[in-house]
PDB file of C-alpha atoms in Angstrom:
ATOM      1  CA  UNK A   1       0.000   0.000   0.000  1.00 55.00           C
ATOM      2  CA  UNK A   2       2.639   2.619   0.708  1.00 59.00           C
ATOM      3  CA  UNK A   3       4.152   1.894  -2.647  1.00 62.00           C
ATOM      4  CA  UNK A   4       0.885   2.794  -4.430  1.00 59.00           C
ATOM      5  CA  UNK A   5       0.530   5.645  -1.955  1.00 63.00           C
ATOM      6  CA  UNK A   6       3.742   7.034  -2.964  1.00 63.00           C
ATOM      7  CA  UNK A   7       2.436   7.084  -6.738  1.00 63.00           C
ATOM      8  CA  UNK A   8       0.161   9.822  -5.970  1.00 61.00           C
ATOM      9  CA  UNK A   9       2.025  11.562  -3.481  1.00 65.00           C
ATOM     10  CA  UNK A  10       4.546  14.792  -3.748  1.00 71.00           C
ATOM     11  CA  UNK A  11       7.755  14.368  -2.324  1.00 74.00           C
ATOM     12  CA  UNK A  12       8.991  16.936  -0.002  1.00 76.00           C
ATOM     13  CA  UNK A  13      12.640  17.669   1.352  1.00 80.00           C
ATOM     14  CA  UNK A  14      14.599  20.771   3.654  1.00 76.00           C
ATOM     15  CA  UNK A  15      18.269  20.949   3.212  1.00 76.00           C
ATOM     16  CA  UNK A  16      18.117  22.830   6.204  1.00 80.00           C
ATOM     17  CA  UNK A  17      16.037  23.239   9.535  1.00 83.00           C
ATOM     18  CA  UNK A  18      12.994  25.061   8.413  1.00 83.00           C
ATOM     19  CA  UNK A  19       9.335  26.625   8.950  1.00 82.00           C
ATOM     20  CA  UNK A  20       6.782  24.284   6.680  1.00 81.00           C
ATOM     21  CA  UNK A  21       4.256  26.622   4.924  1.00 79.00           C
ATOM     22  CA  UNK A  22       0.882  25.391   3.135  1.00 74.00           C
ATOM     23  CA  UNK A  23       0.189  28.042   0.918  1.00 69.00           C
ATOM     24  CA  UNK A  24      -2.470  27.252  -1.618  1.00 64.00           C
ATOM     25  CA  UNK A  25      -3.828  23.611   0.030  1.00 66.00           C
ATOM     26  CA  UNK A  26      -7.021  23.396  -1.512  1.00 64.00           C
ATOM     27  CA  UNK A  27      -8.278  20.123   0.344  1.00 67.00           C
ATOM     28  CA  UNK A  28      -6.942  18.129   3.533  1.00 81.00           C
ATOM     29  CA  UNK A  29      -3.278  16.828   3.252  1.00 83.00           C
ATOM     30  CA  UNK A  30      -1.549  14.100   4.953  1.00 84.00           C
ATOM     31  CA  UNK A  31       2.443  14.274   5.619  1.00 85.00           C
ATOM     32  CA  UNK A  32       3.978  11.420   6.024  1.00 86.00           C
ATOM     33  CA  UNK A  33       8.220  11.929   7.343  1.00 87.00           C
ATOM     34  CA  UNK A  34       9.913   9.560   5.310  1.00 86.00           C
ATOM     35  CA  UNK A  35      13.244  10.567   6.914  1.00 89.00           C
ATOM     36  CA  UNK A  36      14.140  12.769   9.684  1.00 90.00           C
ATOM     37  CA  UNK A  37      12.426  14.532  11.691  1.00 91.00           C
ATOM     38  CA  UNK A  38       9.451  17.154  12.425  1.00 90.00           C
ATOM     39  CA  UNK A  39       8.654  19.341  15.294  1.00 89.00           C
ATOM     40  CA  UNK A  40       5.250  20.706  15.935  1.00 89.00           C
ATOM     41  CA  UNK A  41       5.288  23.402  18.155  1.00 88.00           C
ATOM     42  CA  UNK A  42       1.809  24.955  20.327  1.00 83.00           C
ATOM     43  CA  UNK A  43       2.594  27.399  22.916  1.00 79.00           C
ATOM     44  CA  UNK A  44       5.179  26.150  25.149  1.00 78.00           C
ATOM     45  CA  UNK A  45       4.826  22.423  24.485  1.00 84.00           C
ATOM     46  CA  UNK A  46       6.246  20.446  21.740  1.00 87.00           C
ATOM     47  CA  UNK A  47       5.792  17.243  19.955  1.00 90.00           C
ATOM     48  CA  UNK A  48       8.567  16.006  17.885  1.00 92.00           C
ATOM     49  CA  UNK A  49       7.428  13.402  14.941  1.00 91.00           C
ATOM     50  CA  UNK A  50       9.975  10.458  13.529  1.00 90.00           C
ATOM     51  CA  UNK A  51      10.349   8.449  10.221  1.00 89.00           C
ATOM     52  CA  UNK A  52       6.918   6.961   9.084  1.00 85.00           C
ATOM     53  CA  UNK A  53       4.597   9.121  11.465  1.00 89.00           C
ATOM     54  CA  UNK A  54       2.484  11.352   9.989  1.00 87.00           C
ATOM     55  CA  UNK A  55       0.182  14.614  10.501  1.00 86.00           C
ATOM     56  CA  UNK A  56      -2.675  16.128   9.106  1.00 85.00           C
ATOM     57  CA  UNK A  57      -3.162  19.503   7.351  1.00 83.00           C
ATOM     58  CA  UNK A  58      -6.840  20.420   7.349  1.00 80.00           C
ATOM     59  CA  UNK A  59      -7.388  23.131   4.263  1.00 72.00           C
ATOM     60  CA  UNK A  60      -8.038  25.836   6.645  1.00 74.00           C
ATOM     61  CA  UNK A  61      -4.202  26.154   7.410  1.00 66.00           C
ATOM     62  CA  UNK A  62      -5.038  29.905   8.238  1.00 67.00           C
ATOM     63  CA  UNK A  63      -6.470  29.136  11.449  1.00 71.00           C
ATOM     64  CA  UNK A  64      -3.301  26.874  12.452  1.00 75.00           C
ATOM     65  CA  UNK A  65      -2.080  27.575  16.169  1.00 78.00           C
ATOM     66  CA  UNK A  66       0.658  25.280  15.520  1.00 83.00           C
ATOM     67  CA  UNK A  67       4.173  25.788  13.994  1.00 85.00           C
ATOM     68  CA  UNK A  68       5.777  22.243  11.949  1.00 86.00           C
ATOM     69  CA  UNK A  69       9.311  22.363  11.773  1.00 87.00           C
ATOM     70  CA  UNK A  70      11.328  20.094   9.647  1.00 88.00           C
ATOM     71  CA  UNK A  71      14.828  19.712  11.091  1.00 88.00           C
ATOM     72  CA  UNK A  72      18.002  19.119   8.680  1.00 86.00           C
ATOM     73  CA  UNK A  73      17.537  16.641   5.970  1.00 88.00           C
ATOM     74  CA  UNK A  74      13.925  15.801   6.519  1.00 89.00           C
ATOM     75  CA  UNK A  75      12.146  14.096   3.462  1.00 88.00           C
ATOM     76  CA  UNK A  76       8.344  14.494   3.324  1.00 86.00           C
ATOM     77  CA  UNK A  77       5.615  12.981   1.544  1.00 83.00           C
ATOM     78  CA  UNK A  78       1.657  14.807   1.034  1.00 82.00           C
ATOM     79  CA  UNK A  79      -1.164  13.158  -0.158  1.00 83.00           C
ATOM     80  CA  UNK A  80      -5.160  14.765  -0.348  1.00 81.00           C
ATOM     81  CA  UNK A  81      -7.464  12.512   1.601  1.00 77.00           C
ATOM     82  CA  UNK A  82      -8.918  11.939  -2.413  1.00 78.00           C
ATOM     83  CA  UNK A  83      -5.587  10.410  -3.365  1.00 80.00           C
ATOM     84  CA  UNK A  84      -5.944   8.469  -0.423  1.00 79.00           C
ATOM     85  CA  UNK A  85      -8.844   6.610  -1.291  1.00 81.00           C
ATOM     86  CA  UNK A  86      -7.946   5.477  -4.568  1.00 80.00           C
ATOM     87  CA  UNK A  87      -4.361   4.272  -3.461  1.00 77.00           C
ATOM     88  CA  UNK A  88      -6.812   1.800  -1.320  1.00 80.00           C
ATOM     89  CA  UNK A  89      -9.262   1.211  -3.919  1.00 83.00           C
ATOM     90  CA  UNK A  90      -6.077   0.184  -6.461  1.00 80.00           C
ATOM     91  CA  UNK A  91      -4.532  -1.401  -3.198  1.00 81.00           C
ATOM     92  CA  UNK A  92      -7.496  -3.718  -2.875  1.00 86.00           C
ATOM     93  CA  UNK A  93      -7.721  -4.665  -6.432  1.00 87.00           C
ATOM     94  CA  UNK A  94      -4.085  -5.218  -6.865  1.00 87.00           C
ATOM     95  CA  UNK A  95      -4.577  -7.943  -3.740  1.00 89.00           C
ATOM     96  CA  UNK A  96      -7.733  -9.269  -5.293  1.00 91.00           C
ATOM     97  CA  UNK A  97      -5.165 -10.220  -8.402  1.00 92.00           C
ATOM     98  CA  UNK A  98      -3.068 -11.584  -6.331  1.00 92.00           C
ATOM     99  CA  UNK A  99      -4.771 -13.574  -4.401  1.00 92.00           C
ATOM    100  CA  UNK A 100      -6.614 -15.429  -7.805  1.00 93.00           C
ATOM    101  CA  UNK A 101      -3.140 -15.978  -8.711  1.00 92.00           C
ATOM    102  CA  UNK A 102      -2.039 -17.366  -5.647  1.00 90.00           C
ATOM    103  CA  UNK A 103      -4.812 -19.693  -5.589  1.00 90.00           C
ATOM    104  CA  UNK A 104      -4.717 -20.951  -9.417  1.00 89.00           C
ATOM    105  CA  UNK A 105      -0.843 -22.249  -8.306  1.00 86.00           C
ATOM    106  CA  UNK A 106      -2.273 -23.601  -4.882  1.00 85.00           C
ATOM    107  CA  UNK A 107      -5.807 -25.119  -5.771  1.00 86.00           C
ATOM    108  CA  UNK A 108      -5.384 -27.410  -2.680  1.00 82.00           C
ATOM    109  CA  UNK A 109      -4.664 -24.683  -0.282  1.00 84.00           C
ATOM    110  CA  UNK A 110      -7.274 -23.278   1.883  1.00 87.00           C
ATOM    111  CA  UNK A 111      -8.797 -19.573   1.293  1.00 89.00           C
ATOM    112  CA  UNK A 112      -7.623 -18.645   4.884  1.00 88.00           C
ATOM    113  CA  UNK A 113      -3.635 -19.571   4.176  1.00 87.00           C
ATOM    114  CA  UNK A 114      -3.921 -18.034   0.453  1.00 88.00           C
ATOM    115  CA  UNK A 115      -4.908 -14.548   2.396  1.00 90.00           C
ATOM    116  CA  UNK A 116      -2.429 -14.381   4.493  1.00 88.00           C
ATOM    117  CA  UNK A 117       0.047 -14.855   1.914  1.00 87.00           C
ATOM    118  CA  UNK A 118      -0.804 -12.239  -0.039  1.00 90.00           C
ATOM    119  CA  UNK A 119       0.716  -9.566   1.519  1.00 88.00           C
ATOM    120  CA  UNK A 120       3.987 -10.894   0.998  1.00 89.00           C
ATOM    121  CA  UNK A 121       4.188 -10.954  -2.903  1.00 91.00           C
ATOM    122  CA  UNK A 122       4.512  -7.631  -4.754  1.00 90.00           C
ATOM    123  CA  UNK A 123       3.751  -7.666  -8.223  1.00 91.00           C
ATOM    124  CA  UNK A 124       6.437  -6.487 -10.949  1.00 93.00           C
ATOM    125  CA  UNK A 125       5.853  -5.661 -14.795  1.00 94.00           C
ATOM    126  CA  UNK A 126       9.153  -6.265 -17.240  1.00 95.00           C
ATOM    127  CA  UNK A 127       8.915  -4.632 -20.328  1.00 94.00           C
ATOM    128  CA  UNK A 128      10.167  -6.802 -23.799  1.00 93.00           C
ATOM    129  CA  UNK A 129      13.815  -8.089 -23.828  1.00 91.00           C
ATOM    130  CA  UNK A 130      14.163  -6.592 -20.397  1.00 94.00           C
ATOM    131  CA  UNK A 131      16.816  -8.555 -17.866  1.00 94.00           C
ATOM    132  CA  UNK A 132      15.495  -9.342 -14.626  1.00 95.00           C
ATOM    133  CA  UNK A 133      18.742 -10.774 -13.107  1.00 94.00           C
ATOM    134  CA  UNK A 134      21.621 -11.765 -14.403  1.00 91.00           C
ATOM    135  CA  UNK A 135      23.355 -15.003 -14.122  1.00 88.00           C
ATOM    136  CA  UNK A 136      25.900 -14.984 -11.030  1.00 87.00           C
ATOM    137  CA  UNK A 137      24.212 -12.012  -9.043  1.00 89.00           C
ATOM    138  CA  UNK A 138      23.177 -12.316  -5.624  1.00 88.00           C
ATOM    139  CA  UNK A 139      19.674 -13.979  -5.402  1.00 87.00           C
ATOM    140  CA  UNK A 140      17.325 -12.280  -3.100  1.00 88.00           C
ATOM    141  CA  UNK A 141      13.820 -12.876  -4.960  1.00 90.00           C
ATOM    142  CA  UNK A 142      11.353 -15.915  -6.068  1.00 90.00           C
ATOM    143  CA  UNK A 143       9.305 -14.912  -9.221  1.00 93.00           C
ATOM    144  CA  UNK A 144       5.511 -16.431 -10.210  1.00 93.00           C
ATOM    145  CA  UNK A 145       5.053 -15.569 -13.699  1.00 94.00           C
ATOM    146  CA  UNK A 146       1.381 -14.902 -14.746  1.00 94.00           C
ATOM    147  CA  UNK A 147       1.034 -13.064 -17.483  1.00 94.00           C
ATOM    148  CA  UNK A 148       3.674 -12.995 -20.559  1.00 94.00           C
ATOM    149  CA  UNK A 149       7.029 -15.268 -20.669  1.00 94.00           C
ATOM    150  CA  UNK A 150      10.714 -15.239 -19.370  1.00 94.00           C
ATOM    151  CA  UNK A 151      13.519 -16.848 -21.267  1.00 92.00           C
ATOM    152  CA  UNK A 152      16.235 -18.375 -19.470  1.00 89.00           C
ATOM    153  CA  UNK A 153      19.695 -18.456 -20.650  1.00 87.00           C
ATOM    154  CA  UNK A 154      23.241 -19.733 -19.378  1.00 82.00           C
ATOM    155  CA  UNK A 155      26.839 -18.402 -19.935  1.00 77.00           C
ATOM    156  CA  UNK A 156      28.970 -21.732 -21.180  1.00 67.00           C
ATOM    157  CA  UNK A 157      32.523 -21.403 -19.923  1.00 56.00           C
ATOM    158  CA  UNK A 158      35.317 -22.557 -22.180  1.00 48.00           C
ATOM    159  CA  UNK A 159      35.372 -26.363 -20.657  1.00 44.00           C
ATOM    160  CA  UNK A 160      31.567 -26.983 -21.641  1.00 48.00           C
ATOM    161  CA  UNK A 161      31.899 -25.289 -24.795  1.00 47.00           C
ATOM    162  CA  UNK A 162      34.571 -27.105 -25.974  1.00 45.00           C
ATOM    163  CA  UNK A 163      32.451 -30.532 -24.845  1.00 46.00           C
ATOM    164  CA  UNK A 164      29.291 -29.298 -26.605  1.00 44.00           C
ATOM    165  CA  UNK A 165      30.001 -28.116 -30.140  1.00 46.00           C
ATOM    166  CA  UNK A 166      26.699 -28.164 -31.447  1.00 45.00           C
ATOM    167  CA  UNK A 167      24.858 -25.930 -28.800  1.00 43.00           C
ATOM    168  CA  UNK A 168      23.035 -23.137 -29.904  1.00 44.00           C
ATOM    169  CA  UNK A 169      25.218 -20.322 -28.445  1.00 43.00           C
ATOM    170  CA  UNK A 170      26.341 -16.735 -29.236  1.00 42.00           C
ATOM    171  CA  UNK A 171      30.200 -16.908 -30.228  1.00 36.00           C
ATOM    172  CA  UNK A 172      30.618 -13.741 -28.924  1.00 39.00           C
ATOM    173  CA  UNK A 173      28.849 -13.374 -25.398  1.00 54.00           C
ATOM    174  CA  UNK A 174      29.352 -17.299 -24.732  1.00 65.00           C
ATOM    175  CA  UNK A 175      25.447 -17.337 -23.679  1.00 72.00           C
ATOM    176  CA  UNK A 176      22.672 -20.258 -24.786  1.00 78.00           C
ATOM    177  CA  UNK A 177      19.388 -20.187 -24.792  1.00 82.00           C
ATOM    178  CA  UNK A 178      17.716 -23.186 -21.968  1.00 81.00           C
ATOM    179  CA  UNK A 179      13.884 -23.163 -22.131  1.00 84.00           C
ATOM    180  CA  UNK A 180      10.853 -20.733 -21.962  1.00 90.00           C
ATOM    181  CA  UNK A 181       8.523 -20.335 -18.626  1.00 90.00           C
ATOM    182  CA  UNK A 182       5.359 -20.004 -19.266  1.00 87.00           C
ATOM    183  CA  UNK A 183       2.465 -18.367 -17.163  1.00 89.00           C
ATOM    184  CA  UNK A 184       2.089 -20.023 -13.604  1.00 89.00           C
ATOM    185  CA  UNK A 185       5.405 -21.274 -13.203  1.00 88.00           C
ATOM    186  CA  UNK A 186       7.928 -20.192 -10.820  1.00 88.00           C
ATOM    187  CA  UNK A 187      11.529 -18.975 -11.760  1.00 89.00           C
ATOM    188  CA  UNK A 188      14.082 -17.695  -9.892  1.00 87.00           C
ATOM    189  CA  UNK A 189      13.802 -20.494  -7.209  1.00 83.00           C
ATOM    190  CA  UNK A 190      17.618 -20.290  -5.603  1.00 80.00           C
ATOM    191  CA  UNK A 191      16.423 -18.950  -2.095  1.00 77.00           C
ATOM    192  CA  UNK A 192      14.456 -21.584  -2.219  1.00 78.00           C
ATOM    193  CA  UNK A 193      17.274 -23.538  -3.036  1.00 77.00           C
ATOM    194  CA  UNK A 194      19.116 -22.415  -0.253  1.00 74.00           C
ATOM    195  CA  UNK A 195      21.652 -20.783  -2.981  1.00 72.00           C
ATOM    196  CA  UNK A 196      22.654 -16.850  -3.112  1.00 76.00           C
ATOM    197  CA  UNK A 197      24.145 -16.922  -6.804  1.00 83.00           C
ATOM    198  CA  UNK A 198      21.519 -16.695 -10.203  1.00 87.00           C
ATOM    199  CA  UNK A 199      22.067 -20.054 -11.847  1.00 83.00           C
ATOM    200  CA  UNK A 200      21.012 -18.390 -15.139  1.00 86.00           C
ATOM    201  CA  UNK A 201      20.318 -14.584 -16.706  1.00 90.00           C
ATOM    202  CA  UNK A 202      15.948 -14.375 -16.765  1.00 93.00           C
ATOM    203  CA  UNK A 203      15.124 -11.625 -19.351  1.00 94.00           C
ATOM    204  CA  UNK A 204      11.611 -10.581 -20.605  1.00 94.00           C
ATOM    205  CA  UNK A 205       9.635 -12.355 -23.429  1.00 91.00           C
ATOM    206  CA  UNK A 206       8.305 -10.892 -26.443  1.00 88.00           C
ATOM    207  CA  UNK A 207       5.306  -9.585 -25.530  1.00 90.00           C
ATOM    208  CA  UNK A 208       7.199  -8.563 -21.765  1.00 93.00           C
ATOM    209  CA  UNK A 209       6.342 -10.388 -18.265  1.00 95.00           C
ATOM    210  CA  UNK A 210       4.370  -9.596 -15.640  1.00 95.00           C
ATOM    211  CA  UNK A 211       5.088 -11.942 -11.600  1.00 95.00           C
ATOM    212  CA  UNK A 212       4.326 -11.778  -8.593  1.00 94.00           C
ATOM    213  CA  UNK A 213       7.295 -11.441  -6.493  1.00 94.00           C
ATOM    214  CA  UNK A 214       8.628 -12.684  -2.892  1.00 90.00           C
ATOM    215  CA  UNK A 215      11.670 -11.879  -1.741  1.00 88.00           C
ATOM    216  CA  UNK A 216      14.147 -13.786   0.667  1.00 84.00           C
ATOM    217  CA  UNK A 217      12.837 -12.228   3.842  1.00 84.00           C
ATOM    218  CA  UNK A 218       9.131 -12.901   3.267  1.00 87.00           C
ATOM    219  CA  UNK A 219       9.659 -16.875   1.818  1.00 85.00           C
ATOM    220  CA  UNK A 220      11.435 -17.105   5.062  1.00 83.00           C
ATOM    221  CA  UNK A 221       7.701 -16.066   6.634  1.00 84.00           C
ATOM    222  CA  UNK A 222       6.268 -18.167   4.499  1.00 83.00           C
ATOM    223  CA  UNK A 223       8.578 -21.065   4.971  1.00 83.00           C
ATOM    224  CA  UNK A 224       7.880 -21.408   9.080  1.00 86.00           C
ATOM    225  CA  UNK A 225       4.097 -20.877   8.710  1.00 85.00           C
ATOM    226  CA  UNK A 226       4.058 -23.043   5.668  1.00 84.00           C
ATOM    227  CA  UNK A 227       6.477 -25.572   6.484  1.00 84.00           C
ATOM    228  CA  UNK A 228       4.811 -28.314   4.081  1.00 80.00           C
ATOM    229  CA  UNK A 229       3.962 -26.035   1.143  1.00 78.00           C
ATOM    230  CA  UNK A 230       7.813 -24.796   1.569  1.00 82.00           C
ATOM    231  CA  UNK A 231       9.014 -28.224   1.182  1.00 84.00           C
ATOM    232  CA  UNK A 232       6.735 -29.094  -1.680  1.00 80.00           C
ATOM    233  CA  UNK A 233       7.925 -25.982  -3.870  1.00 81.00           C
ATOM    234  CA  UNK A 234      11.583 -27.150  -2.860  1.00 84.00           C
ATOM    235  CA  UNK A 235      11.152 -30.246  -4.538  1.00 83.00           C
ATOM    236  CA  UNK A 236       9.098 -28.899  -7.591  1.00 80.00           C
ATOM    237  CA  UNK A 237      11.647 -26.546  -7.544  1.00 81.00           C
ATOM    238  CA  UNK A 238      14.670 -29.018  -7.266  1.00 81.00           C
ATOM    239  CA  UNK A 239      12.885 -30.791 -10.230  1.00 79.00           C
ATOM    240  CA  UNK A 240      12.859 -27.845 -12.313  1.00 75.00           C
ATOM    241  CA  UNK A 241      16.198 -26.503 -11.860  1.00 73.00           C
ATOM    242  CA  UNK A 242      17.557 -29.970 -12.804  1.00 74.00           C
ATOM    243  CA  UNK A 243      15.221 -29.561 -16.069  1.00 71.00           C
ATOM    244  CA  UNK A 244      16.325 -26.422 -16.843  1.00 66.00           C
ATOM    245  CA  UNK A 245      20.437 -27.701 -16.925  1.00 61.00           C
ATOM    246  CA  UNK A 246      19.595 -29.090 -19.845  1.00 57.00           C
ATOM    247  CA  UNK A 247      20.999 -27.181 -22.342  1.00 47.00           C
ATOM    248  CA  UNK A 248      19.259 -27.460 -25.652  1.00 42.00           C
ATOM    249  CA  UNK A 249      20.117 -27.081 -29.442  1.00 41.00           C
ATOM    250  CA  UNK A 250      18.718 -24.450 -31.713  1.00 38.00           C
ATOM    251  CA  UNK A 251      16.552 -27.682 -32.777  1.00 29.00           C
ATOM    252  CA  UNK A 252      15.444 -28.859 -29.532  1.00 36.00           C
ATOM    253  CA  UNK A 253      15.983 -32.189 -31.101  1.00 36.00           C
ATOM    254  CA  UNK A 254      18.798 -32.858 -29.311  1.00 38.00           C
ATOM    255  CA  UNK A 255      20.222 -31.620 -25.671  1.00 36.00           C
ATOM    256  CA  UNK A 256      23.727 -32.450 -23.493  1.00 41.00           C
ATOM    257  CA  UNK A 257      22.432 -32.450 -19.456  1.00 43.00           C
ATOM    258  CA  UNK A 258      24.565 -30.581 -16.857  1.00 46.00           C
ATOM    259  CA  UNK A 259      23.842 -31.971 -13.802  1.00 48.00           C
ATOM    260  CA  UNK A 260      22.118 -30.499 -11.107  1.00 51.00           C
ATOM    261  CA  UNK A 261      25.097 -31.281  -8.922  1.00 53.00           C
ATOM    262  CA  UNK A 262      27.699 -30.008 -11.597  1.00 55.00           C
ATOM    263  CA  UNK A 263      25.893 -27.063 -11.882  1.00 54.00           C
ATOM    264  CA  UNK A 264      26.060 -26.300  -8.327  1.00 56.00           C
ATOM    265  CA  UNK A 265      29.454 -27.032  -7.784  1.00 56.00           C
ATOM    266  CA  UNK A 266      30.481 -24.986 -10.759  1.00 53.00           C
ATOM    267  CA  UNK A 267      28.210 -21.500  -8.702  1.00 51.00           C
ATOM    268  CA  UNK A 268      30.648 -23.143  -5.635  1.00 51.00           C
ATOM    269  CA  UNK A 269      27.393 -23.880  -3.551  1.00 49.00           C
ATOM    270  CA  UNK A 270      28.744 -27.551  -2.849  1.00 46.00           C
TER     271      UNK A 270
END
């Protein structure tokens, strides 16, 4: 919600320790501090407000007895109360979306579980041809593709080149295609995997790609209030990395496998 509530805010910031004015506020803003610091003063008492707290400007700021002060450094965010309500109303639809989505993976799983999920996938749009990671970079997400498709590919170092003459590679860049995902599949799966190097580069399909996303910190939620599900999409997962090794000719007639094991010990995870 505070992502979508940023997309409709106005951003806010004082170099140095100064009086906020609200010249021309035509309806009620909030302020939310998104760093530093504000002090409202009243008289001869004070309040001082931290990062994430937030006041209210009603559009009467003539009558204002108090004075807001933003100290040094102090980034701001205002919203109208209008704003407001459709950053909820696109909140709510967003977690509609992703909670069919989340169920058309997870049939078997009840309502109840799917719901509380939701909040921990954030859902990401990849335009055409656009990399999502690269192969070898530190893994921090899990991707559910629903909409669009990724193509995987793998850099070939000089030993498996030289092994696999007929793969369809780029002379140049040393990269090969390995397979498509299509909609409903996960990619991405090393935290899962317990590994914190990409096993491959992921970049956008024609027509782009559009996931829901989870990162490390969340599937670790997920993982000890879903123990079994975890260990189910380890071993799907286990399943599909193992698929994926297979690196295919331009054909797909004819493949050479790299072993799930090799292709962990060449990323230094074993």
């Amino acid at each position: 919600f505070l992502s979508i509530l940023k997309k409709y805010s106005s951003l806010q910031s004082s170099s140095s320790t100064q009086i906020l004015k609200f010249e021309g506020i035509e309806s009620n803003l909030l302020y939310v501090i998104v760093s530093g610091s504000v002090i409202i003063s009243k008289e001869k008492s004070c309040v001082t407000l931290g990062e994430e707290e937030h006041f209210l400007i009603s559009s009467d700021y003539s009558k204002l007895e108090e004075r807001y002060i933003a100290l040094e450094n102090t980034k701001l965010i205002s919203i109208s109360m209008h704003q407001i309500i459709k950053a909820i109303e696109e909140a709510e639809t967003q977690n509609q979306t992703k909670l069919e989505i989340l169920k058309s993976k997870f049939p078997e799983t009840n309502l109840e579980s799917i719901s509380r999920m939701v909040p921990w996938f954030y859902q990401k749009s990849y335009l055409e041809k656009q990399i999502i990671f690269d192969e070898e970079e530190l893994a921090n997400d899990v991707f559910l593709l629903y909409e669009g498709e990724v193509r995987l590919y793998k850099t070939l170092t000089t030993h498996y080149k030289a092994r696999h003459q007929d793969l369809n590679s780029n002379a140049s860049s040393n990269s090969c295609f390995v397979v498509a995902i299509e909609k409903n599949n996960f990619f991405g799966e090393e935290p899962i995997l317990d590994s914190t190097k990409r096993f491959f580069q992921a970049v956008a399909g024609t027509f782009g790609a559009r996931c829901l996303v989870i990162n490390n910190e969340k599937y670790q939620n997920l993982k000890n209030e879903f123990p079994e599900l975890c260990d189910y999409l380890y071993n799907k997962s286990r399943k599909r990395v193992l698929k994926r090794t297979r690196i295919m000719t331009g054909t797909f007639q004819r493949y050479k496998e790299l072993t799930l094991r090799d292709l962990l010990k060449s990323k230094g995870a074993l």
